[in-house]
Amino acid sequence: MSQITLDNVVKRFGSVVAVDHVSLTIAEGEFVALLGPSGCGKTTTLRLIAGLEIADEGRITIGDRDVTYLAPAARDVAMVFQDYALYPHMTILDNIGYPLKVRGVSTPERTARVTEVARELQIGDLLARRPSQLSGGQQQRASVARAVVHQAVAFLFDEPLSNLDAQLRLEARAFLKHLQNELGATSVYVTHDQAEAMALADRIVVMRLGKIMQVGAPLEVYRNPANTFVASFIGSPPMNLLSGKVLLGQGQFVLDDGETVIDMGQVYQRLERPPQDGQAITLGIRPEHITIHTEPRPFAIPGALYVVQPMGGETLVNVRVGSKLVTVRLFQDEPPALPEKVWLEPALEWSFVYGADGARLQ
Amino acid sequence: MNRYKLRTGISRALLLVFACVMGAFFALPLLWLLTAPFSTQANLSVTFPEQPSLANFEAVFANKFAIRALFQNNLIIGGGVMILVASIATLASYGLSRARVPGRNVLVYILILFSSVVSGTAAMVPLFLLIFNLGLIDTYQGVILVMTGGLLPSAIFIMRDFVDSIPRSYEEAALVAGASSYRMFRDVAFPLVRPGVMVVAIWAFVNAWGAFLIPSVLLRSPEHMPASIAFYSFYTEAGTPNITLVSAYAFLYTIPVLLLYLIVNWRFGFRFFGGIKS
Ligand SMILES: Nc1ncnc2c1ncn2[C@@H]1O[C@H](COP(=O)(O)OP(=O)(O)OP(=O)(O)O)[C@@H](O)[C@H]1O
Ligand SMILES: [Mg+2]
């Protein structure tokens, strides 16, 4: 097990900068999730660590070795591919045993170790089969088994659950977390599913357009999104982002429609970088930090009821405010009976204020 | 509804008739090849011999020149071309598919364009001079090299399509697992492209097996001639073919190709593996 560091790593494909000056340290035994929308450079970052791509700039070290220009085989990492990449012409036994075989482990020992790992991952009775004779979940386990069968210094996962159906994905997620707790291995896990990242990782790295937007523990990233991008990406349903203008004298916030006014109370004074009068800002409020009222109230924003979505344990209510749809999350299973016109009261102490550039003002 | 049924019924019937005519068109010569060698007075019509005999084969086997052409020269030339084309095409197509070579598509198309010239009649004189200056006239090597050169571009083209269709993550998984490039190619990439290699190998063998022009230009001595030329030993002085003997020889001529196909199909199979999750 080893620490992994990326120091100002850049990778370009023609004119596309897939990874843009990424610096990151992954501690020994830490489970880090790379999270971001499609095309943000997560896979490329992972492949750079694996040695399947070579960085154009910057350094990569694993343990105390500079591996920037080393071949994949010399890096001694293990990787689980998105499509599993189980060799179709080999049995599952040979598939899982392949990393041992290239290391010259003798056949009896190899068989013994593969059998042991396979039994732990509950695919022990499938060893004689070909990959095409396995279900998606079994293939996923086989590819994880191939990764853990030898003592690699780090594990790399590229969206290993994205090919599973929703039910199986939850199961496999729990299984991966359990495995991680047992192995305590340094792991880098690529996903575009924020729930997966939150559930699995010790730390989340949010990426966008090849750049790191924020690094932090899951709850830290959830509670303190550093910018509007992270705010809109983490959390399901995502944070409500309302853009508007500051009226400093009155301590008010005017939405872009020019009509809806929110009394901000003490919020402006609490900001580290207080906004100017008339400055454009974005106000972020999580759906669970809004209360719905059926009568006007001080500090409440008027809106028109749009839809009510019962989700089982909770209920989502969409309300039209100006031209925006605001989502409210109610922790009740019974959908409330609401009139056409409602008033939303944001818990301003939980609100986030972002500048025009998207960066947080607190 | 009924009219629709009637229409599809008629079009089906027409299709069936058409298929039968086409089938007969292609099957008749094959049928002839099965009956004529065993009859003593064969002609160009398909008639089942009343008293099948092997006399024709006795006569053919007595022709030492023709038998050496078939079972020695043809096998050497066909086998040589097959091995060279299959191995070079595999490596070249793999490289062209996997490496980021600028203009690699153009390269393959230009090669294909040239190959039709290279193995064609137009290039026979320069080819002859080239082989002459290399001192390879009247050698198997000369014929094998020229035919290999002619077949390679198309073989690379076919193979590259095949290699392109195989996801790279198999190979990447092997590399990350700790395999060297050579090891990865041997253990993972080659077994995956093997069905394609087999297709190209058989295709090259069949092409070399039936080749006439190149050996007739580059070979001189009778003991080097392939079977396609040895057919002329069953012609009379006046140039008319002895149909019974020609049919028997043609029968023997097809057997190795069929055998090769059956063996490859039995041993490796032309099947394609599935097995990547997409
Ligand atoms: N081999 C390549 N050649 C050219 N461009 C590439 C290559 N690989 C990636 N890119 C580009 O680099 C950028 C980052 O790609 P990457 O695969 O890392 O994204 P990702 O975050 O993994 O996305 P996804 O969630 O869709 O898998 C994209 O714009 C992509 O088009
Ligand atoms: Mg990806």
JSON list of N, CA and C in Angstrom, two decimals, chain A residues 70-123:
[
{"chain": "A", "resi": 70, "resn": "LEU", "atom": "N", "xyz": [6.91, 5.42, -16.26]},
{"chain": "A", "resi": 70, "resn": "LEU", "atom": "CA", "xyz": [7.02, 3.96, -16.17]},
{"chain": "A", "resi": 70, "resn": "LEU", "atom": "C", "xyz": [5.87, 3.28, -16.94]},
{"chain": "A", "resi": 71, "resn": "ALA", "atom": "N", "xyz": [6.17, 2.08, -17.45]},
{"chain": "A", "resi": 71, "resn": "ALA", "atom": "CA", "xyz": [5.13, 1.28, -18.11]},
{"chain": "A", "resi": 71, "resn": "ALA", "atom": "C", "xyz": [4.13, 0.79, -17.06]},
{"chain": "A", "resi": 72, "resn": "PRO", "atom": "N", "xyz": [2.89, 0.50, -17.48]},
{"chain": "A", "resi": 72, "resn": "PRO", "atom": "CA", "xyz": [1.88, 0.03, -16.52]},
{"chain": "A", "resi": 72, "resn": "PRO", "atom": "C", "xyz": [2.37, -1.14, -15.67]},
{"chain": "A", "resi": 73, "resn": "ALA", "atom": "N", "xyz": [3.04, -2.10, -16.32]},
{"chain": "A", "resi": 73, "resn": "ALA", "atom": "CA", "xyz": [3.45, -3.31, -15.60]},
{"chain": "A", "resi": 73, "resn": "ALA", "atom": "C", "xyz": [4.38, -2.97, -14.44]},
{"chain": "A", "resi": 74, "resn": "ALA", "atom": "N", "xyz": [5.18, -1.90, -14.59]},
{"chain": "A", "resi": 74, "resn": "ALA", "atom": "CA", "xyz": [6.16, -1.58, -13.55]},
{"chain": "A", "resi": 74, "resn": "ALA", "atom": "C", "xyz": [5.54, -0.83, -12.37]},
{"chain": "A", "resi": 75, "resn": "ARG", "atom": "N", "xyz": [4.27, -0.42, -12.52]},
{"chain": "A", "resi": 75, "resn": "ARG", "atom": "CA", "xyz": [3.69, 0.41, -11.46]},
{"chain": "A", "resi": 75, "resn": "ARG", "atom": "C", "xyz": [3.04, -0.42, -10.36]},
{"chain": "A", "resi": 76, "resn": "ASP", "atom": "N", "xyz": [2.73, -1.67, -10.68]},
{"chain": "A", "resi": 76, "resn": "ASP", "atom": "CA", "xyz": [2.18, -2.58, -9.68]},
{"chain": "A", "resi": 76, "resn": "ASP", "atom": "C", "xyz": [0.86, -2.08, -9.08]},
{"chain": "A", "resi": 77, "resn": "VAL", "atom": "N", "xyz": [0.00, -1.54, -9.93]},
{"chain": "A", "resi": 77, "resn": "VAL", "atom": "CA", "xyz": [-1.34, -1.18, -9.47]},
{"chain": "A", "resi": 77, "resn": "VAL", "atom": "C", "xyz": [-2.32, -2.19, -10.06]},
{"chain": "A", "resi": 78, "resn": "ALA", "atom": "N", "xyz": [-3.53, -2.22, -9.53]},
{"chain": "A", "resi": 78, "resn": "ALA", "atom": "CA", "xyz": [-4.56, -3.10, -10.07]},
{"chain": "A", "resi": 78, "resn": "ALA", "atom": "C", "xyz": [-5.74, -2.24, -10.49]},
{"chain": "A", "resi": 79, "resn": "MET", "atom": "N", "xyz": [-6.37, -2.61, -11.58]},
{"chain": "A", "resi": 79, "resn": "MET", "atom": "CA", "xyz": [-7.44, -1.76, -12.10]},
{"chain": "A", "resi": 79, "resn": "MET", "atom": "C", "xyz": [-8.68, -2.59, -12.44]},
{"chain": "A", "resi": 80, "resn": "VAL", "atom": "N", "xyz": [-9.84, -2.03, -12.12]},
{"chain": "A", "resi": 80, "resn": "VAL", "atom": "CA", "xyz": [-11.11, -2.63, -12.52]},
{"chain": "A", "resi": 80, "resn": "VAL", "atom": "C", "xyz": [-11.69, -1.73, -13.60]},
{"chain": "A", "resi": 81, "resn": "PHE", "atom": "N", "xyz": [-11.92, -2.31, -14.78]},
{"chain": "A", "resi": 81, "resn": "PHE", "atom": "CA", "xyz": [-12.37, -1.52, -15.92]},
{"chain": "A", "resi": 81, "resn": "PHE", "atom": "C", "xyz": [-13.88, -1.40, -15.94]},
{"chain": "A", "resi": 82, "resn": "GLN", "atom": "N", "xyz": [-14.32, -0.34, -16.59]},
{"chain": "A", "resi": 82, "resn": "GLN", "atom": "CA", "xyz": [-15.76, -0.11, -16.68]},
{"chain": "A", "resi": 82, "resn": "GLN", "atom": "C", "xyz": [-16.47, -1.26, -17.37]},
{"chain": "A", "resi": 83, "resn": "ASP", "atom": "N", "xyz": [-15.85, -1.82, -18.43]},
{"chain": "A", "resi": 83, "resn": "ASP", "atom": "CA", "xyz": [-16.46, -2.95, -19.14]},
{"chain": "A", "resi": 83, "resn": "ASP", "atom": "C", "xyz": [-15.94, -4.28, -18.60]},
{"chain": "A", "resi": 84, "resn": "TYR", "atom": "N", "xyz": [-15.26, -4.25, -17.47]},
{"chain": "A", "resi": 84, "resn": "TYR", "atom": "CA", "xyz": [-14.70, -5.42, -16.77]},
{"chain": "A", "resi": 84, "resn": "TYR", "atom": "C", "xyz": [-13.51, -6.03, -17.49]},
{"chain": "A", "resi": 85, "resn": "ALA", "atom": "N", "xyz": [-13.54, -6.04, -18.83]},
{"chain": "A", "resi": 85, "resn": "ALA", "atom": "CA", "xyz": [-12.40, -6.55, -19.60]},
{"chain": "A", "resi": 85, "resn": "ALA", "atom": "C", "xyz": [-11.92, -7.90, -19.12]},
{"chain": "A", "resi": 86, "resn": "LEU", "atom": "N", "xyz": [-12.85, -8.81, -18.88]},
{"chain": "A", "resi": 86, "resn": "LEU", "atom": "CA", "xyz": [-12.45, -10.19, -18.58]},
{"chain": "A", "resi": 86, "resn": "LEU", "atom": "C", "xyz": [-12.09, -10.85, -19.90]},
{"chain": "A", "resi": 87, "resn": "TYR", "atom": "N", "xyz": [-10.93, -11.50, -19.95]},
{"chain": "A", "resi": 87, "resn": "TYR", "atom": "CA", "xyz": [-10.48, -12.09, -21.21]},
{"chain": "A", "resi": 87, "resn": "TYR", "atom": "C", "xyz": [-11.46, -13.17, -21.64]},
{"chain": "A", "resi": 88, "resn": "PRO", "atom": "N", "xyz": [-12.13, -13.00, -22.79]},
{"chain": "A", "resi": 88, "resn": "PRO", "atom": "CA", "xyz": [-13.23, -13.91, -23.14]},
{"chain": "A", "resi": 88, "resn": "PRO", "atom": "C", "xyz": [-12.77, -15.32, -23.48]},
{"chain": "A", "resi": 89, "resn": "HIS", "atom": "N", "xyz": [-11.47, -15.47, -23.81]},
{"chain": "A", "resi": 89, "resn": "HIS", "atom": "CA", "xyz": [-11.01, -16.80, -24.21]},
{"chain": "A", "resi": 89, "resn": "HIS", "atom": "C", "xyz": [-10.46, -17.60, -23.03]},
{"chain": "A", "resi": 90, "resn": "MET", "atom": "N", "xyz": [-10.50, -17.01, -21.84]},
{"chain": "A", "resi": 90, "resn": "MET", "atom": "CA", "xyz": [-10.00, -17.73, -20.67]},
{"chain": "A", "resi": 90, "resn": "MET", "atom": "C", "xyz": [-11.15, -18.02, -19.71]},
{"chain": "A", "resi": 91, "resn": "THR", "atom": "N", "xyz": [-10.97, -19.05, -18.90]},
{"chain": "A", "resi": 91, "resn": "THR", "atom": "CA", "xyz": [-11.96, -19.31, -17.86]},
{"chain": "A", "resi": 91, "resn": "THR", "atom": "C", "xyz": [-11.83, -18.25, -16.77]},
{"chain": "A", "resi": 92, "resn": "ILE", "atom": "N", "xyz": [-12.81, -18.20, -15.88]},
{"chain": "A", "resi": 92, "resn": "ILE", "atom": "CA", "xyz": [-12.75, -17.25, -14.78]},
{"chain": "A", "resi": 92, "resn": "ILE", "atom": "C", "xyz": [-11.52, -17.52, -13.91]},
{"chain": "A", "resi": 93, "resn": "LEU", "atom": "N", "xyz": [-11.22, -18.80, -13.74]},
{"chain": "A", "resi": 93, "resn": "LEU", "atom": "CA", "xyz": [-10.02, -19.16, -12.97]},
{"chain": "A", "resi": 93, "resn": "LEU", "atom": "C", "xyz": [-8.77, -18.53, -13.57]},
{"chain": "A", "resi": 94, "resn": "ASP", "atom": "N", "xyz": [-8.61, -18.68, -14.89]},
{"chain": "A", "resi": 94, "resn": "ASP", "atom": "CA", "xyz": [-7.43, -18.12, -15.54]},
{"chain": "A", "resi": 94, "resn": "ASP", "atom": "C", "xyz": [-7.47, -16.60, -15.56]},
{"chain": "A", "resi": 95, "resn": "ASN", "atom": "N", "xyz": [-8.67, -16.06, -15.69]},
{"chain": "A", "resi": 95, "resn": "ASN", "atom": "CA", "xyz": [-8.81, -14.61, -15.66]},
{"chain": "A", "resi": 95, "resn": "ASN", "atom": "C", "xyz": [-8.32, -14.03, -14.35]},
{"chain": "A", "resi": 96, "resn": "ILE", "atom": "N", "xyz": [-8.85, -14.57, -13.25]},
{"chain": "A", "resi": 96, "resn": "ILE", "atom": "CA", "xyz": [-8.47, -14.03, -11.94]},
{"chain": "A", "resi": 96, "resn": "ILE", "atom": "C", "xyz": [-6.99, -14.30, -11.67]},
{"chain": "A", "resi": 97, "resn": "GLY", "atom": "N", "xyz": [-6.52, -15.45, -12.16]},
{"chain": "A", "resi": 97, "resn": "GLY", "atom": "CA", "xyz": [-5.13, -15.82, -11.89]},
{"chain": "A", "resi": 97, "resn": "GLY", "atom": "C", "xyz": [-4.11, -15.14, -12.78]},
{"chain": "A", "resi": 98, "resn": "TYR", "atom": "N", "xyz": [-4.59, -14.40, -13.78]},
{"chain": "A", "resi": 98, "resn": "TYR", "atom": "CA", "xyz": [-3.63, -13.86, -14.75]},
{"chain": "A", "resi": 98, "resn": "TYR", "atom": "C", "xyz": [-2.54, -12.97, -14.13]},
{"chain": "A", "resi": 99, "resn": "PRO", "atom": "N", "xyz": [-2.89, -12.04, -13.23]},
{"chain": "A", "resi": 99, "resn": "PRO", "atom": "CA", "xyz": [-1.83, -11.22, -12.63]},
{"chain": "A", "resi": 99, "resn": "PRO", "atom": "C", "xyz": [-0.79, -12.07, -11.89]},
{"chain": "A", "resi": 100, "resn": "LEU", "atom": "N", "xyz": [-1.23, -13.20, -11.33]},
{"chain": "A", "resi": 100, "resn": "LEU", "atom": "CA", "xyz": [-0.29, -14.08, -10.65]},
{"chain": "A", "resi": 100, "resn": "LEU", "atom": "C", "xyz": [0.56, -14.82, -11.67]},
{"chain": "A", "resi": 101, "resn": "LYS", "atom": "N", "xyz": [-0.08, -15.22, -12.78]},
{"chain": "A", "resi": 101, "resn": "LYS", "atom": "CA", "xyz": [0.63, -15.98, -13.80]},
{"chain": "A", "resi": 101, "resn": "LYS", "atom": "C", "xyz": [1.78, -15.16, -14.38]},
{"chain": "A", "resi": 102, "resn": "VAL", "atom": "N", "xyz": [1.52, -13.88, -14.69]},
{"chain": "A", "resi": 102, "resn": "VAL", "atom": "CA", "xyz": [2.61, -13.09, -15.27]},
{"chain": "A", "resi": 102, "resn": "VAL", "atom": "C", "xyz": [3.70, -12.80, -14.24]},
{"chain": "A", "resi": 103, "resn": "ARG", "atom": "N", "xyz": [3.38, -12.98, -12.97]},
{"chain": "A", "resi": 103, "resn": "ARG", "atom": "CA", "xyz": [4.40, -12.82, -11.94]},
{"chain": "A", "resi": 103, "resn": "ARG", "atom": "C", "xyz": [5.12, -14.13, -11.64]},
{"chain": "A", "resi": 104, "resn": "GLY", "atom": "N", "xyz": [4.79, -15.16, -12.42]},
{"chain": "A", "resi": 104, "resn": "GLY", "atom": "CA", "xyz": [5.51, -16.41, -12.29]},
{"chain": "A", "resi": 104, "resn": "GLY", "atom": "C", "xyz": [5.10, -17.26, -11.11]},
{"chain": "A", "resi": 105, "resn": "VAL", "atom": "N", "xyz": [3.89, -17.03, -10.58]},
{"chain": "A", "resi": 105, "resn": "VAL", "atom": "CA", "xyz": [3.42, -17.87, -9.47]},
{"chain": "A", "resi": 105, "resn": "VAL", "atom": "C", "xyz": [3.06, -19.26, -10.03]},
{"chain": "A", "resi": 106, "resn": "SER", "atom": "N", "xyz": [3.46, -20.30, -9.35]},
{"chain": "A", "resi": 106, "resn": "SER", "atom": "CA", "xyz": [3.25, -21.65, -9.85]},
{"chain": "A", "resi": 106, "resn": "SER", "atom": "C", "xyz": [1.76, -21.99, -9.90]},
{"chain": "A", "resi": 107, "resn": "THR", "atom": "N", "xyz": [1.42, -22.93, -10.78]},
{"chain": "A", "resi": 107, "resn": "THR", "atom": "CA", "xyz": [0.01, -23.25, -10.99]},
{"chain": "A", "resi": 107, "resn": "THR", "atom": "C", "xyz": [-0.72, -23.68, -9.72]},
{"chain": "A", "resi": 108, "resn": "PRO", "atom": "N", "xyz": [-0.17, -24.60, -8.92]},
{"chain": "A", "resi": 108, "resn": "PRO", "atom": "CA", "xyz": [-0.93, -25.01, -7.72]},
{"chain": "A", "resi": 108, "resn": "PRO", "atom": "C", "xyz": [-1.19, -23.84, -6.77]},
{"chain": "A", "resi": 109, "resn": "GLU", "atom": "N", "xyz": [-0.17, -23.00, -6.56]},
{"chain": "A", "resi": 109, "resn": "GLU", "atom": "CA", "xyz": [-0.35, -21.88, -5.64]},
{"chain": "A", "resi": 109, "resn": "GLU", "atom": "C", "xyz": [-1.36, -20.88, -6.20]},
{"chain": "A", "resi": 110, "resn": "ARG", "atom": "N", "xyz": [-1.26, -20.70, -7.53]},
{"chain": "A", "resi": 110, "resn": "ARG", "atom": "CA", "xyz": [-2.17, -19.77, -8.18]},
{"chain": "A", "resi": 110, "resn": "ARG", "atom": "C", "xyz": [-3.61, -20.24, -8.01]},
{"chain": "A", "resi": 111, "resn": "THR", "atom": "N", "xyz": [-3.83, -21.52, -8.29]},
{"chain": "A", "resi": 111, "resn": "THR", "atom": "CA", "xyz": [-5.18, -22.06, -8.15]},
{"chain": "A", "resi": 111, "resn": "THR", "atom": "C", "xyz": [-5.68, -21.90, -6.73]},
{"chain": "A", "resi": 112, "resn": "ALA", "atom": "N", "xyz": [-4.80, -22.14, -5.78]},
{"chain": "A", "resi": 112, "resn": "ALA", "atom": "CA", "xyz": [-5.21, -22.03, -4.38]},
{"chain": "A", "resi": 112, "resn": "ALA", "atom": "C", "xyz": [-5.62, -20.59, -4.06]},
{"chain": "A", "resi": 113, "resn": "ARG", "atom": "N", "xyz": [-4.81, -19.63, -4.50]},
{"chain": "A", "resi": 113, "resn": "ARG", "atom": "CA", "xyz": [-5.12, -18.24, -4.16]},
{"chain": "A", "resi": 113, "resn": "ARG", "atom": "C", "xyz": [-6.36, -17.74, -4.87]},
{"chain": "A", "resi": 114, "resn": "VAL", "atom": "N", "xyz": [-6.50, -18.13, -6.14]},
{"chain": "A", "resi": 114, "resn": "VAL", "atom": "CA", "xyz": [-7.69, -17.71, -6.88]},
{"chain": "A", "resi": 114, "resn": "VAL", "atom": "C", "xyz": [-8.94, -18.29, -6.22]},
{"chain": "A", "resi": 115, "resn": "THR", "atom": "N", "xyz": [-8.86, -19.57, -5.86]},
{"chain": "A", "resi": 115, "resn": "THR", "atom": "CA", "xyz": [-10.02, -20.21, -5.24]},
{"chain": "A", "resi": 115, "resn": "THR", "atom": "C", "xyz": [-10.41, -19.49, -3.96]},
{"chain": "A", "resi": 116, "resn": "GLU", "atom": "N", "xyz": [-9.40, -19.11, -3.18]},
{"chain": "A", "resi": 116, "resn": "GLU", "atom": "CA", "xyz": [-9.68, -18.43, -1.91]},
{"chain": "A", "resi": 116, "resn": "GLU", "atom": "C", "xyz": [-10.35, -17.08, -2.15]},
{"chain": "A", "resi": 117, "resn": "VAL", "atom": "N", "xyz": [-9.75, -16.29, -3.04]},
{"chain": "A", "resi": 117, "resn": "VAL", "atom": "CA", "xyz": [-10.33, -14.97, -3.33]},
{"chain": "A", "resi": 117, "resn": "VAL", "atom": "C", "xyz": [-11.73, -15.11, -3.90]},
{"chain": "A", "resi": 118, "resn": "ALA", "atom": "N", "xyz": [-11.89, -16.06, -4.82]},
{"chain": "A", "resi": 118, "resn": "ALA", "atom": "CA", "xyz": [-13.20, -16.24, -5.46]},
{"chain": "A", "resi": 118, "resn": "ALA", "atom": "C", "xyz": [-14.24, -16.64, -4.43]},
{"chain": "A", "resi": 119, "resn": "ARG", "atom": "N", "xyz": [-13.84, -17.46, -3.47]},
{"chain": "A", "resi": 119, "resn": "ARG", "atom": "CA", "xyz": [-14.81, -17.89, -2.47]},
{"chain": "A", "resi": 119, "resn": "ARG", "atom": "C", "xyz": [-15.24, -16.68, -1.64]},
{"chain": "A", "resi": 120, "resn": "GLU", "atom": "N", "xyz": [-14.26, -15.84, -1.28]},
{"chain": "A", "resi": 120, "resn": "GLU", "atom": "CA", "xyz": [-14.60, -14.64, -0.51]},
{"chain": "A", "resi": 120, "resn": "GLU", "atom": "C", "xyz": [-15.57, -13.74, -1.27]},
{"chain": "A", "resi": 121, "resn": "LEU", "atom": "N", "xyz": [-15.41, -13.67, -2.57]},
{"chain": "A", "resi": 121, "resn": "LEU", "atom": "CA", "xyz": [-16.28, -12.80, -3.37]},
{"chain": "A", "resi": 121, "resn": "LEU", "atom": "C", "xyz": [-17.51, -13.55, -3.88]},
{"chain": "A", "resi": 122, "resn": "GLN", "atom": "N", "xyz": [-17.73, -14.74, -3.37]},
{"chain": "A", "resi": 122, "resn": "GLN", "atom": "CA", "xyz": [-18.92, -15.53, -3.70]},
{"chain": "A", "resi": 122, "resn": "GLN", "atom": "C", "xyz": [-19.06, -15.86, -5.18]},
{"chain": "A", "resi": 123, "resn": "ILE", "atom": "N", "xyz": [-17.94, -16.12, -5.82]},
{"chain": "A", "resi": 123, "resn": "ILE", "atom": "CA", "xyz": [-18.00, -16.63, -7.19]},
{"chain": "A", "resi": 123, "resn": "ILE", "atom": "C", "xyz": [-17.19, -17.91, -7.28]}
]
